Amino acid sequence: MKKLSAAFAGFAVLSCLLAGCGGQDAQKGGEVIVYNWGEYIDPQTLDMFEEETGIRVVYDEFETNEIMYPKVEAGATAYDVICPSDYMIQKMIDNDLLAEINFDNIPNLKNIGQQYLEQSREFDPENKYSVPYCFGTVGILYNKTMVDEPVDSWSVLWDEKYADNILMQDSVRDAFMVALKLNGASMNTLDEEELIAARDVLIAQKPLVQAYVIDQVRDKMIGGEAALGVIYSGEAIYTQRENPDLEYVVPREGTNVWIDSWVIAKNAPNKENAEKFIDFMCREDIALMNFEYITYSTPNVAAQALIEEEDIRNSQIAFPDLSQYENLETFQYLGTDGDARYNELWKEVKSE
């Protein structure tokens, strides 16, 4: 869920995929082929993994779940380890694209908090296919110098006085989540009346929206280019470090609580190396490095205990007490017909 870095992507794609460095004899330990969100890992941890195991990391990046899925489904590149989000993991399980993990090879799973494993059961019912990597919420980031009232509702994104100062996520599920929650509906609804109503409020909002963006909301908000934006909590932590005028809030109508997890592709050519990679990422010192680099919340409770900054360790953005909120949900896979209907309605919003 991070913005793609050209330099990092260059390391990932040019030095490995295009140079043809793959192959089991590339190094004594072979290789592991990883497909992850852009800027969603500390590059030093990849170097450390290679040095400690002798396994070469071939690394590729994607920007959205919807870009990742067809590439994995087509199988043009045989990935080993992938990091999808909750609902996409459910879709990949349903479509037989994932391998069961041998957890005997993941001893560091003990570092993952039980509450996160329980939450994972919503999309991986028996915890057979996934290991939590990052989690968080979706909320509103606002600039206190540009917004002159307390923000506690999604409705502020429909306030005409902030016209051309509102940033929305350019994502069908995230955009509809906001509208559905505003209307008091589930973000996983398939009720046609609720979907039409959400489409209509998104169309009504469109003249007020400065831009539909994904990761760019971070830089625009830091630079004071907008007053309000829908953002992931991990990005909010980073933006507040860069601009102290920014505040993050989970609206009272509820929101998405998400988990991104490591999974192994069904056709993984290096399954044992994939399990070694996941286990390494679950080590508390490595999880801490990744948290400090990407600022997305880690479900690794051993790593949480190692965070030195007390304000971060106790941050209600990074590690919220979810019991204080109502109407929290995790995205679910809605089936082929459900996905198609959401996409149809989203096209109608964007075409207006």
Coordinates of C-alpha atoms in Angstrom, one line a residue:
M1 CA 0.0 0.0 0.0
K2 CA 3.0 2.2 -0.3
K3 CA 4.0 4.5 -3.1
L4 CA 6.3 2.7 -5.6
S5 CA 9.9 3.8 -5.4
A6 CA 11.6 4.0 -8.8
A7 CA 15.0 3.2 -7.1
F8 CA 13.7 0.3 -5.2
A9 CA 11.7 -1.0 -8.2
G10 CA 14.9 -0.8 -10.2
F11 CA 16.7 -3.1 -7.7
A12 CA 13.7 -5.4 -7.8
V13 CA 13.0 -5.7 -11.5
L14 CA 16.1 -4.6 -13.4
S15 CA 18.8 -6.4 -11.4
C16 CA 16.9 -9.6 -11.0
L17 CA 14.0 -10.2 -13.3
L18 CA 15.4 -8.5 -16.4
A19 CA 19.0 -9.7 -15.8
G20 CA 17.8 -13.2 -15.5
C21 CA 19.4 -13.9 -12.1
G22 CA 16.8 -16.6 -11.3
G23 CA 17.4 -20.3 -11.2
Q24 CA 18.0 -22.8 -8.4
D25 CA 21.7 -22.6 -8.9
A26 CA 21.9 -18.8 -8.7
Q27 CA 23.4 -19.3 -5.2
K28 CA 24.0 -22.3 -3.0
G29 CA 20.7 -21.7 -1.2
G30 CA 18.7 -21.1 -4.4
E31 CA 16.2 -18.2 -4.6
V32 CA 12.9 -17.0 -3.4
I33 CA 10.6 -14.8 -5.7
V34 CA 8.7 -12.2 -3.7
Y35 CA 5.8 -10.0 -4.9
N36 CA 4.9 -7.2 -2.5
W37 CA 3.4 -3.7 -2.4
G38 CA 5.7 -0.9 -3.4
E39 CA 8.0 0.4 -0.6
Y40 CA 6.5 -2.1 1.8
I41 CA 9.7 -3.5 3.2
D42 CA 13.0 -2.3 4.5
P43 CA 15.5 -3.2 1.7
Q44 CA 18.1 -3.9 4.4
T45 CA 16.1 -6.9 5.6
L46 CA 16.3 -8.4 2.1
D47 CA 20.1 -8.1 2.2
M48 CA 20.2 -9.6 5.7
F49 CA 18.1 -12.5 4.6
E50 CA 20.4 -13.2 1.6
E51 CA 23.5 -13.0 3.8
E52 CA 22.1 -15.2 6.6
T53 CA 20.5 -17.9 4.4
G54 CA 22.4 -17.8 1.1
I55 CA 19.0 -17.5 -0.7
R56 CA 18.8 -14.9 -3.4
V57 CA 15.7 -12.7 -3.2
V58 CA 14.1 -11.9 -6.6
Y59 CA 11.8 -9.0 -5.8
D60 CA 8.9 -7.5 -7.7
E61 CA 6.2 -4.9 -6.7
F62 CA 2.6 -4.1 -7.3
E63 CA 0.4 -1.0 -6.5
T64 CA -3.0 -2.6 -5.9
N65 CA -4.5 -6.0 -5.2
E66 CA -6.4 -5.8 -8.4
I67 CA -3.2 -5.4 -10.4
M68 CA -1.5 -8.2 -8.5
Y69 CA -4.3 -10.8 -8.8
P70 CA -4.5 -11.4 -12.6
K71 CA -0.7 -11.5 -12.9
V72 CA -0.6 -14.3 -10.3
E73 CA -3.6 -16.0 -11.8
A74 CA -2.0 -16.0 -15.3
G75 CA 1.1 -17.6 -13.9
A76 CA 3.5 -15.8 -16.3
T77 CA 5.8 -15.3 -13.4
A78 CA 5.9 -18.1 -10.8
Y79 CA 6.0 -16.2 -7.6
D80 CA 6.8 -17.8 -4.3
V81 CA 5.8 -15.3 -1.6
I82 CA 3.0 -12.7 -2.1
C83 CA 1.5 -10.1 0.2
P84 CA -2.2 -9.6 -0.6
S85 CA -4.9 -8.0 1.5
D86 CA -7.6 -9.9 3.4
Y87 CA -10.4 -10.1 0.9
M88 CA -7.9 -10.9 -1.9
I89 CA -6.5 -13.7 0.1
Q90 CA -10.0 -15.1 0.4
K91 CA -10.5 -14.8 -3.3
M92 CA -7.1 -16.6 -4.0
I93 CA -8.1 -19.4 -1.6
D94 CA -11.4 -19.8 -3.3
N95 CA -9.8 -20.0 -6.7
D96 CA -7.1 -22.5 -5.5
L97 CA -4.1 -20.1 -6.1
L98 CA -2.5 -20.6 -2.7
A99 CA -0.5 -23.4 -1.1
E100 CA -1.0 -24.4 2.5
I101 CA 1.9 -23.3 4.7
N102 CA 3.9 -25.8 6.7
F103 CA 3.9 -24.0 10.0
D104 CA 6.6 -26.3 11.4
N105 CA 8.9 -24.2 9.2
I106 CA 7.5 -20.9 10.7
P107 CA 8.6 -21.1 14.4
N108 CA 8.6 -17.3 14.6
L109 CA 4.8 -17.4 14.2
K110 CA 4.8 -17.3 18.0
N111 CA 5.6 -13.5 17.7
I112 CA 2.3 -12.8 15.9
G113 CA -0.4 -11.6 18.4
Q114 CA -3.4 -14.0 18.8
Q115 CA -5.9 -11.2 18.1
Y116 CA -4.4 -10.8 14.6
L117 CA -4.6 -14.5 13.9
E118 CA -8.2 -14.5 15.0
Q119 CA -9.0 -11.6 12.7
S120 CA -7.3 -13.5 9.9
R121 CA -9.9 -16.2 10.3
E122 CA -12.4 -13.9 8.6
F123 CA -10.7 -14.5 5.3
D124 CA -8.5 -17.6 6.1
P125 CA -10.9 -19.6 8.3
E126 CA -8.4 -22.2 9.5
N127 CA -5.3 -20.0 9.3
K128 CA -3.8 -22.4 6.8
Y129 CA -2.7 -20.1 4.1
S130 CA -1.5 -16.7 5.6
V131 CA 0.7 -15.1 8.1
P132 CA -0.1 -11.4 9.1
Y133 CA 2.4 -8.9 8.1
C134 CA 0.8 -5.4 8.6
F135 CA -2.6 -4.2 9.7
G136 CA -4.4 -0.9 10.2
T137 CA -7.5 1.2 9.7
V138 CA -8.7 3.6 7.0
G139 CA -9.7 7.0 8.1
I140 CA -9.6 10.7 7.4
L141 CA -6.4 12.8 7.4
Y142 CA -7.1 16.5 7.8
N143 CA -5.1 19.6 8.0
K144 CA -5.9 21.5 11.2
T145 CA -5.0 24.9 9.7
M146 CA -7.5 24.3 6.8
V147 CA -10.4 22.5 8.6
D148 CA -12.0 24.7 11.2
E149 CA -14.3 22.1 13.0
P150 CA -13.8 18.8 14.7
V151 CA -13.8 15.9 12.3
D152 CA -15.5 12.8 13.4
S153 CA -17.7 11.7 10.5
W154 CA -17.3 10.7 6.8
S155 CA -19.9 13.4 6.1
V156 CA -17.2 16.1 6.1
L157 CA -16.1 14.8 2.8
W158 CA -19.3 16.1 1.3
D159 CA -19.0 19.6 2.8
E160 CA -19.1 22.1 0.0
K161 CA -16.8 24.5 1.8
Y162 CA -14.0 22.0 1.2
A163 CA -14.6 21.8 -2.6
D164 CA -11.4 21.0 -4.5
N165 CA -9.7 20.2 -1.2
I166 CA -10.8 16.6 -0.8
L167 CA -8.8 13.6 -1.8
M168 CA -10.5 10.2 -2.3
Q169 CA -9.0 6.8 -2.8
D170 CA -9.0 5.7 -6.4
S171 CA -10.1 2.3 -5.4
V172 CA -13.5 0.8 -5.9
R173 CA -13.7 -1.0 -2.5
D174 CA -12.2 1.9 -0.5
A175 CA -14.4 4.5 -2.1
F176 CA -17.6 2.5 -1.7
M177 CA -16.6 1.7 1.9
V178 CA -16.7 5.4 2.7
A179 CA -20.1 5.9 1.0
L180 CA -21.6 2.7 2.4
K181 CA -20.5 3.5 6.0
L182 CA -21.8 7.0 5.6
N183 CA -25.2 5.5 4.7
G184 CA -25.1 3.1 7.6
A185 CA -24.6 0.0 5.4
S186 CA -22.0 -2.8 5.5
M187 CA -19.0 -2.3 3.3
N188 CA -19.5 -5.9 2.2
T189 CA -23.1 -5.5 1.2
L190 CA -24.5 -7.0 -2.0
D191 CA -27.9 -5.3 -1.5
E192 CA -28.7 -3.5 -4.7
E193 CA -30.6 -0.6 -3.1
E194 CA -27.7 0.0 -0.8
L195 CA -25.2 -0.1 -3.6
I196 CA -27.2 2.3 -5.8
A197 CA -27.5 4.7 -2.9
A198 CA -23.7 4.6 -2.3
R199 CA -23.1 5.2 -6.0
D200 CA -25.4 8.2 -5.9
V201 CA -23.7 9.8 -3.0
L202 CA -20.3 9.2 -4.6
I203 CA -21.5 10.9 -7.8
A204 CA -22.9 13.8 -5.7
Q205 CA -19.5 14.2 -4.0
K206 CA -17.5 14.1 -7.3
P207 CA -17.6 17.9 -8.0
L208 CA -16.0 18.5 -4.6
V209 CA -13.1 16.0 -5.1
Q210 CA -9.8 17.4 -6.1
A211 CA -8.4 14.0 -7.1
Y212 CA -8.9 10.3 -6.9
V213 CA -5.5 9.0 -5.8
I214 CA -3.9 6.1 -4.1
D215 CA -0.5 6.7 -2.5
Q216 CA -0.3 10.3 -3.6
V217 CA -2.6 11.4 -0.8
R218 CA 0.4 11.2 1.5
D219 CA 2.5 13.7 -0.4
K220 CA -0.4 16.0 -1.2
M221 CA -1.4 16.2 2.4
I222 CA 2.1 16.8 3.6
G223 CA 2.5 19.6 1.1
G224 CA -0.7 21.3 2.1
E225 CA -2.3 20.7 -1.3
A226 CA -5.6 19.5 0.2
A227 CA -7.5 19.9 3.4
L228 CA -8.9 16.3 3.8
G229 CA -8.0 12.9 2.4
V230 CA -9.0 9.3 2.9
I231 CA -5.8 7.4 4.0
Y232 CA -4.5 4.3 5.5
S233 CA -3.4 4.6 9.1
G234 CA 0.2 3.7 8.4
E235 CA 0.5 6.5 5.9
A236 CA -1.0 8.8 8.6
I237 CA 1.8 8.1 11.0
Y238 CA 4.4 9.1 8.4
T239 CA 2.5 12.2 7.3
Q240 CA 2.3 13.5 10.9
R241 CA 6.0 13.2 11.3
E242 CA 6.5 15.3 8.2
N243 CA 3.7 17.8 8.9
P244 CA 2.5 18.3 12.5
D245 CA -0.6 20.2 11.3
L246 CA -2.1 16.9 10.2
E247 CA -4.6 14.8 12.3
Y248 CA -6.0 11.4 11.7
V249 CA -9.4 10.2 12.8
V250 CA -11.5 7.0 12.4
P251 CA -15.1 8.3 11.7
R252 CA -17.9 7.4 14.0
E253 CA -19.8 5.5 11.3
G254 CA -17.1 2.9 11.3
T255 CA -14.4 1.8 8.8
N256 CA -12.3 -1.0 7.4
V257 CA -9.8 -2.8 9.6
W258 CA -7.5 -4.5 7.2
I259 CA -4.7 -7.0 7.3
D260 CA -2.0 -7.6 4.7
S261 CA -0.5 -11.1 5.0
W262 CA 2.3 -13.3 3.5
V263 CA 1.0 -16.2 1.4
I264 CA 2.6 -18.8 -0.8
A265 CA 1.5 -19.3 -4.4
K266 CA 0.1 -22.7 -5.3
N267 CA 2.7 -23.0 -8.1
A268 CA 5.6 -21.7 -6.0
P269 CA 8.9 -23.1 -7.4
N270 CA 10.7 -22.5 -4.1
K271 CA 8.2 -23.4 -1.3
E272 CA 10.7 -24.2 1.4
N273 CA 12.6 -21.0 0.7
A274 CA 9.3 -19.1 0.8
E275 CA 8.6 -20.5 4.3
K276 CA 12.1 -19.5 5.4
F277 CA 11.5 -16.0 4.1
I278 CA 8.2 -15.7 5.9
D279 CA 9.7 -17.0 9.1
F280 CA 12.6 -14.5 8.8
M281 CA 10.1 -11.6 8.4
C282 CA 8.3 -12.8 11.6
R283 CA 11.5 -12.5 13.6
E284 CA 11.0 -9.6 16.1
D285 CA 14.1 -7.6 15.1
I286 CA 13.3 -7.8 11.4
A287 CA 9.6 -7.0 12.0
L288 CA 10.8 -3.9 14.0
M289 CA 13.0 -2.8 11.1
N290 CA 10.1 -3.1 8.7
F291 CA 7.8 -1.2 11.0
E292 CA 10.2 1.7 11.4
Y293 CA 10.8 1.8 7.7
I294 CA 7.3 1.7 6.4
T295 CA 5.4 3.0 9.5
Y296 CA 2.6 0.5 8.9
S297 CA 1.5 -1.3 12.1
T298 CA 3.1 -4.6 12.8
P299 CA 1.0 -7.5 14.3
N300 CA 4.3 -8.8 15.7
V301 CA 3.8 -8.3 19.4
A302 CA 7.4 -9.1 20.2
A303 CA 8.5 -6.3 17.8
Q304 CA 5.9 -4.0 19.3
A305 CA 7.6 -4.4 22.7
L306 CA 10.9 -3.4 21.2
I307 CA 9.7 0.0 20.0
E308 CA 11.8 2.6 21.8
E309 CA 9.6 5.7 21.2
E310 CA 6.9 5.6 23.9
D311 CA 4.5 7.8 21.9
I312 CA 4.7 5.4 19.0
R313 CA 4.5 2.3 21.1
N314 CA 1.4 3.7 22.7
S315 CA 0.0 5.4 19.6
Q316 CA -3.7 5.0 19.0
I317 CA -3.1 5.3 15.3
A318 CA -0.4 2.6 15.1
F319 CA -1.9 0.3 17.7
P320 CA -5.5 1.3 18.4
D321 CA -7.8 -0.1 21.0
L322 CA -10.4 -1.3 18.5
S323 CA -13.0 -1.8 21.2
Q324 CA -13.5 2.0 21.4
Y325 CA -15.0 2.0 17.8
E326 CA -18.2 0.7 16.4
N327 CA -19.1 -0.8 13.0
L328 CA -15.6 -2.0 12.2
E329 CA -15.4 -4.6 9.4
T330 CA -12.8 -6.4 7.3
F331 CA -13.3 -6.6 3.5
Q332 CA -14.6 -9.9 2.3
Y333 CA -14.4 -11.4 -1.2
L334 CA -17.8 -10.8 -2.8
G335 CA -17.6 -13.4 -5.5
T336 CA -17.3 -12.9 -9.3
D337 CA -20.7 -11.4 -9.6
G338 CA -20.3 -9.1 -6.6
D339 CA -16.9 -7.9 -7.8
A340 CA -18.4 -7.2 -11.3
R341 CA -21.3 -5.2 -9.8
Y342 CA -19.0 -3.0 -7.7
N343 CA -16.8 -2.4 -10.7
E344 CA -19.8 -1.5 -12.9
L345 CA -21.0 1.0 -10.3
W346 CA -17.5 2.5 -9.9
K347 CA -17.3 3.0 -13.6
E348 CA -20.6 4.9 -13.4
V349 CA -19.1 7.1 -10.7
K350 CA -15.9 7.9 -12.6
S351 CA -17.7 8.5 -15.9
E352 CA -20.1 11.1 -14.5

